DNA sequence: GGTTCTCTCCGTCTGTAGACGGAGAAAAAT
DNA sequence: ATTTTTCTCCGTCTACAGACGGAGAGAACC
């Protein structure tokens, strides 16, 4: 029986070494590469075509989601197992959409991680209960996010509102009339089911809708 | 020469084991306890009176900041070294205020961590460059946060504003007259140097001022 | 006792916000 | 070729927001 070929990617040396020290005692798993960024993950995956890539999501240089997407899309038969610190909704869903095969939290025991690696090699997915909760919640509550129905222009206006701008300021910023701004605002309030611009601003902030800085 | 007595606290087993595997090769450091929550950290510190406590900040049960405060305040001669994943402004300052002795990020190499432990035992503080940057920025930009000048009642009102509530709703919620709410709002806007409630709501959200849920 | 701070409330007044209804032009979808 | 969507603009009207000034009561501080 051939060993499971594994690449470990995490920008925290401590975590990487911790994982490695565990895997040393597992005879059926061989670590063929070790990286500390999304870019390195991609290189290592292409070079070694491992069975499994164990990847952190939040890394300093190039995040794990992009790397996951690339690794999955390039058709290497590598399965990406995400091992991350927090179950942040903003990260979990995109990671799974990017093609992550399993999803673990660092609160998992070492044994669970090892099991997940073996299962991934066999084609079985392992998703943390906390993560599935987030998924279910998303499917139940916000199958489509409210602001997905906003038009481009309405998004522009909402971004301005989220900065605390007045209608007059928005009209100057977007080079349109105040009346037009008011129309957009009314439509936004209606689509987001909120009563006034303040609530719209709160919504925008909570959903990480912010104005991109112009150069 | 006596060994440095150390307690390691982190809710991630993987991280804990990673640290331990490193420290095994350091003959002058002895790990006398291992915990996975703030509460355990306090217990272990009281039981073993270690020279150094290596502590994560973000933990599932009871956070590291509270534990740090208790350990420092109880006058055990234990120095707390924070080892955390992210340099979040919201965490760094309170941790240092709580009496953390050193501050490291998990991106640090194992050697740096070991050095920091030895230095802490000798009474030397080690603060990550990224963290000092945050501190400097804080001292330069917001020596005192704007909302520190708000009175209790004004904070109550600001929290309501940050939820998108209208003056009428706030007056019902706080059992005061609308006119009184308006007075508070005006004072808040003035103190925060913002033009309207929407900007106040944005400020509140950015500074993590949110309304506590009532039971 | 006096001063200062905080919380409470009042009235007036101006400006903005937002609802409602209507409408034209361009682009995209059918 | 026709319909639908999107962006733009207009006018009217009501209600809320917020500025400004004033004021009384209680607590805390000196």
Short mmCIF file of C-alpha atoms (C1' of nucleotides) in Angstrom, two decimals, chain D residues 1-17:
data_model
loop_
_atom_site.label_atom_id
_atom_site.label_comp_id
_atom_site.label_asym_id
_atom_site.label_seq_id
_atom_site.Cartn_x
_atom_site.Cartn_y
_atom_site.Cartn_z
"C1'" DA D 1 -38.80 43.96 -33.05
"C1'" DT D 2 -40.64 44.21 -28.60
"C1'" DT D 3 -40.35 44.03 -23.75
"C1'" DT D 4 -37.82 44.63 -19.56
"C1'" DT D 5 -34.33 46.58 -16.87
"C1'" DT D 6 -31.57 50.26 -15.53
"C1'" DC D 7 -30.29 54.90 -14.97
"C1'" DT D 8 -31.59 59.30 -15.08
"C1'" DC D 9 -34.58 63.30 -13.63
"C1'" DC D 10 -38.83 66.04 -12.03
"C1'" DG D 11 -42.37 67.85 -8.46
"C1'" DT D 12 -44.89 67.56 -4.17
"C1'" DC D 13 -45.50 66.60 0.48
"C1'" DT D 14 -44.82 64.87 5.29
"C1'" DA D 15 -42.12 63.68 8.95
"C1'" DC D 16 -37.98 63.20 11.19
"C1'" DA D 17 -33.50 65.06 12.27
#
